[in-house]
Short mmCIF file of C-alpha atoms and ligand atoms in Angstrom, two decimals:
data_model
loop_
_atom_site.label_atom_id
_atom_site.label_comp_id
_atom_site.label_asym_id
_atom_site.label_seq_id
_atom_site.Cartn_x
_atom_site.Cartn_y
_atom_site.Cartn_z
CA MET A 1 41.02 -130.63 43.58
CA VAL A 2 41.19 -128.46 40.54
CA PHE A 3 41.38 -124.72 40.99
CA VAL A 4 39.91 -122.54 38.30
CA ARG A 5 39.47 -118.83 37.82
CA LEU A 6 37.42 -116.76 35.42
CA LEU A 7 39.36 -114.98 32.72
CA CYS A 8 37.54 -112.01 31.21
CA GLY A 9 38.36 -109.42 28.64
CA ALA A 10 39.01 -105.98 30.09
CA GLY A 11 35.74 -104.12 30.50
CA ALA A 12 33.69 -107.22 29.76
CA LEU A 13 30.22 -107.00 31.23
CA THR A 14 28.82 -110.43 30.45
CA LEU A 15 29.82 -113.90 31.49
CA SER A 16 29.95 -114.94 27.84
CA ALA A 17 33.03 -112.79 27.47
CA CYS A 18 34.77 -114.81 30.17
CA MET A 19 36.23 -118.27 30.20
CA VAL A 20 37.18 -120.74 32.86
CA VAL A 21 40.93 -121.10 33.07
CA PRO A 22 42.19 -124.32 34.60
CA ALA A 23 45.14 -124.32 36.94
CA PRO A 24 48.46 -125.12 35.20
CA VAL A 25 48.63 -128.78 34.35
CA PRO A 26 51.74 -130.74 35.28
CA ALA A 27 53.63 -132.59 32.58
CA PRO A 28 51.88 -135.88 31.91
CA ASP A 29 53.43 -139.12 33.09
CA LEU A 30 53.95 -140.84 29.81
CA PRO A 31 53.98 -144.61 29.75
CA ALA A 32 56.92 -146.58 28.51
CA ARG A 33 56.62 -147.26 24.83
CA PRO A 34 55.09 -150.69 24.20
CA PRO A 35 56.82 -153.26 22.00
CA GLU A 36 56.85 -152.49 18.29
CA THR A 37 53.79 -153.68 16.45
CA GLY A 38 54.82 -153.15 12.87
CA ALA A 39 53.12 -149.77 12.47
CA LYS A 40 51.93 -148.94 8.98
CA PRO A 41 51.93 -145.41 7.57
CA GLU A 42 48.49 -145.66 5.96
CA LEU A 43 45.09 -145.00 7.53
CA ALA A 44 42.15 -147.36 7.38
CA ALA A 45 39.95 -146.92 4.31
CA SER A 46 36.86 -146.46 6.51
CA LEU A 47 38.02 -142.96 7.51
CA VAL A 48 37.10 -140.32 4.92
CA ILE A 49 39.95 -137.83 4.78
CA ASP A 50 40.60 -135.00 2.34
CA ARG A 51 44.27 -135.15 1.43
CA PRO A 52 46.52 -132.96 -0.72
CA PRO A 53 48.05 -134.66 -3.76
CA GLN A 54 50.82 -137.19 -3.11
CA ASP A 55 53.39 -134.99 -4.85
CA PHE A 56 52.40 -131.89 -2.90
CA PRO A 57 55.42 -130.16 -1.27
CA HIS A 58 54.44 -130.88 2.35
CA GLY A 59 57.57 -129.70 4.20
CA GLY A 60 58.63 -131.17 7.55
CA ASP A 61 61.35 -133.68 8.38
CA ALA A 62 61.17 -137.38 7.63
CA ARG A 63 60.89 -139.66 10.66
CA SER A 64 60.28 -143.30 11.39
CA ALA A 65 57.09 -144.81 12.82
CA GLU A 66 59.11 -145.91 15.86
CA GLU A 67 59.69 -142.27 16.85
CA ILE A 68 55.97 -141.52 17.24
CA ASP A 69 54.63 -141.96 20.77
CA LEU A 70 52.28 -138.98 21.28
CA ILE A 71 49.08 -137.61 19.77
CA VAL A 72 48.55 -133.91 20.59
CA VAL A 73 45.08 -132.36 20.33
CA HIS A 74 44.67 -128.62 19.69
CA SER A 75 41.90 -126.20 18.87
CA ILE A 76 42.20 -123.63 16.10
CA GLY A 77 41.22 -120.78 18.41
CA GLY A 78 43.11 -119.69 21.47
CA PRO A 79 43.64 -116.63 23.62
CA THR A 80 45.40 -113.62 22.20
CA CYS A 81 45.84 -110.19 23.71
CA ARG A 82 44.31 -107.29 21.76
CA ASP A 83 44.44 -103.78 23.15
CA GLY A 84 44.95 -105.12 26.63
CA ALA A 85 42.06 -107.60 26.52
CA VAL A 86 41.87 -111.36 26.03
CA PHE A 87 40.40 -112.16 22.64
CA PHE A 88 39.33 -115.39 20.92
CA THR A 89 38.90 -115.50 17.15
CA PRO A 90 35.68 -117.09 15.80
CA ALA A 91 37.64 -119.87 14.01
CA ASN A 92 35.00 -120.22 11.31
CA GLY A 93 35.52 -122.62 8.41
CA SER A 94 35.74 -126.29 7.53
CA ALA A 95 38.59 -128.75 8.02
CA VAL A 96 39.67 -128.20 4.41
CA PHE A 97 39.61 -124.42 4.89
CA TRP A 98 41.94 -124.63 7.87
CA ARG A 99 44.11 -127.33 6.30
CA ASP A 100 44.64 -124.99 3.37
CA TRP A 101 45.35 -122.14 5.80
CA PHE A 102 48.11 -124.24 7.35
CA LEU A 103 49.44 -125.05 3.89
CA GLY A 104 49.96 -121.32 3.36
CA GLU A 105 51.63 -120.82 6.75
CA GLY A 106 55.39 -120.77 6.88
CA GLY A 107 55.88 -121.63 10.54
CA LYS A 108 52.85 -123.63 11.65
CA SER A 109 51.79 -127.01 10.40
CA ILE A 110 49.62 -129.93 11.50
CA HIS A 111 48.89 -133.49 10.47
CA TYR A 112 45.08 -133.45 10.67
CA VAL A 113 42.27 -130.94 11.04
CA ILE A 114 38.75 -131.99 12.09
CA GLY A 115 35.85 -129.64 11.38
CA ARG A 116 32.73 -129.01 13.44
CA GLU A 117 30.76 -131.38 11.19
CA GLY A 118 33.23 -134.23 11.62
CA ASP A 119 35.00 -133.53 8.33
CA ILE A 120 38.69 -134.50 8.35
CA ALA A 121 41.51 -133.05 6.25
CA GLN A 122 45.16 -134.00 6.28
CA GLN A 123 47.87 -131.42 5.79
CA ARG A 124 51.01 -133.45 6.31
CA PRO A 125 51.75 -137.18 6.10
CA GLU A 126 52.33 -138.81 9.48
CA LEU A 127 55.92 -139.73 8.75
CA LEU A 128 56.84 -136.07 8.27
CA THR A 129 57.15 -133.86 11.35
CA ALA A 130 54.76 -130.91 11.81
CA GLY A 131 55.28 -127.70 13.77
CA HIS A 132 52.34 -127.57 16.17
CA VAL A 133 53.98 -127.35 19.63
CA SER A 134 56.67 -124.80 20.48
CA PHE A 135 59.72 -126.17 22.20
CA GLY A 136 59.60 -123.69 25.07
CA GLY A 137 57.06 -125.63 27.10
CA ILE A 138 57.20 -128.47 29.61
CA MET A 139 58.48 -131.04 27.15
CA THR A 140 60.97 -130.76 24.33
CA MET A 141 61.05 -132.41 20.94
CA VAL A 142 57.29 -132.88 20.97
CA ASN A 143 56.95 -132.22 17.26
CA ARG A 144 59.51 -134.88 16.47
CA ARG A 145 57.60 -137.59 18.31
CA SER A 146 53.95 -136.58 17.88
CA ILE A 147 51.02 -136.48 15.52
CA GLY A 148 49.14 -133.18 15.76
CA ILE A 149 45.37 -132.84 15.38
CA GLU A 150 43.53 -129.51 15.27
CA LEU A 151 39.83 -129.28 16.16
CA VAL A 152 38.00 -126.37 14.54
CA ASN A 153 36.71 -124.61 17.66
CA ARG A 154 37.17 -121.22 19.26
CA GLY A 155 39.00 -122.82 22.19
CA ASP A 156 37.42 -120.35 24.57
CA GLY A 157 35.90 -122.80 27.01
CA ILE A 158 32.44 -121.64 25.91
CA GLU A 159 31.92 -123.22 22.50
CA ALA A 160 31.06 -126.89 22.89
CA PHE A 161 32.62 -129.57 20.70
CA PRO A 162 29.84 -131.08 18.56
CA GLU A 163 29.32 -134.79 19.09
CA VAL A 164 29.95 -135.54 15.42
CA GLN A 165 33.33 -133.81 15.67
CA ILE A 166 34.34 -135.82 18.75
CA THR A 167 33.12 -139.01 17.07
CA ALA A 168 35.39 -138.30 14.10
CA LEU A 169 38.29 -137.56 16.44
CA LYS A 170 37.73 -140.83 18.30
CA ALA A 171 37.75 -142.80 15.06
CA LEU A 172 40.93 -141.09 13.91
CA VAL A 173 42.89 -141.42 17.16
CA ALA A 174 41.79 -145.01 17.72
CA GLU A 175 42.99 -145.91 14.26
CA VAL A 176 46.27 -144.02 14.60
CA ALA A 177 46.96 -145.38 18.08
CA ALA A 178 46.35 -148.94 16.90
CA ARG A 179 48.83 -148.59 14.07
CA TYR A 180 51.59 -147.19 16.29
CA GLY A 181 50.79 -149.33 19.35
CA LEU A 182 50.01 -146.30 21.53
CA PRO A 183 48.15 -146.50 24.88
CA PRO A 184 45.31 -144.07 25.81
CA GLU A 185 47.72 -141.91 27.85
CA ALA A 186 49.63 -141.09 24.67
CA LEU A 187 46.76 -138.74 23.78
CA VAL A 188 47.49 -135.35 25.36
CA THR A 189 46.30 -131.79 25.01
CA HIS A 190 48.46 -128.88 23.92
CA ALA A 191 47.66 -127.17 27.22
CA ALA A 192 49.20 -130.08 29.12
CA LEU A 193 52.47 -129.61 27.24
CA ASP A 194 52.94 -125.86 27.37
CA ASP A 195 52.21 -123.77 30.46
CA ARG A 196 54.03 -120.63 29.39
CA MET A 197 52.53 -117.30 30.33
CA GLN A 198 52.41 -113.98 28.56
CA PRO A 199 53.48 -111.57 31.33
CA ASP A 200 50.88 -108.89 30.80
CA CYS A 201 47.51 -108.51 29.11
CA GLY A 202 45.53 -105.64 30.58
CA GLY A 203 47.42 -105.94 33.82
CA GLU A 204 46.98 -109.70 34.17
CA PRO A 205 49.24 -112.56 33.07
CA LEU A 206 47.80 -114.60 30.20
CA ARG A 207 48.24 -118.34 29.76
CA ARG A 208 49.35 -118.67 26.13
CA ASN A 209 48.11 -122.16 25.31
CA LEU A 210 44.86 -123.39 26.79
CA ASP A 211 43.72 -125.50 23.90
CA PRO A 212 41.63 -127.40 23.24
CA GLY A 213 40.15 -125.96 26.44
CA PRO A 214 38.22 -127.15 29.50
CA LEU A 215 35.25 -128.48 27.48
CA PHE A 216 37.38 -131.00 25.61
CA PRO A 217 36.38 -134.52 26.76
CA LEU A 218 39.90 -135.92 27.12
CA GLU A 219 39.07 -139.07 29.04
CA ASP A 220 36.14 -139.87 26.73
CA VAL A 221 38.42 -139.68 23.71
CA ARG A 222 41.12 -141.69 25.46
CA ALA A 223 38.51 -144.37 26.15
CA ALA A 224 38.10 -144.81 22.39
CA ILE A 225 41.74 -145.90 22.30
CA SER A 226 41.48 -148.25 25.27
CA ALA A 227 38.29 -149.80 23.86
CA GLN A 228 39.90 -150.98 20.65
ZN1 ZN B 1 47.57 -125.74 20.23
#
């Protein structure tokens, strides 16, 4: 049984200002890494991806393909506390817009961003680490071993993920998982990795990372990996 509660901004009068907050998720049981399959660092040509120039200063630490055993899905939006109320930013913009936003960020980075129209942009090559999961959560060293994917979405549990966006995500994760020999369970959400709470927002504790949120079809996307 899954327990949920409604999380509303202080003084909110309408249900649309609330979101369903799932109970804290235990750390996933990750499968043992399968035998090496000769992973290649390049994506299939059938995926259309906007990439920065090869000589772009990407940042991050070099790593080997053998270190990668997780794919972490995020949403751009997430809960913040403003004036004692839970607030979600609109997260408007395309994949390229948000990729370029990450390029200008000093502390945050990501491998891929997928827009609401299924558009895909890459910020960082897969064999460079990206800073998309803080190390204070359930698992450590997640950034070292994972590929991070951001979905452009408010992450509020109200905005649905368009089918074309999920289709693009499925194509990307199926292709990535095949190259690194990853099973469906290697695909995890940020929320499953980090259950830290902000002690007080308007008198209530606030779960810091809920993304990509309760509307994200995790098992459907995992099935795209198992179907390959
Ligand atoms: Zn996240």
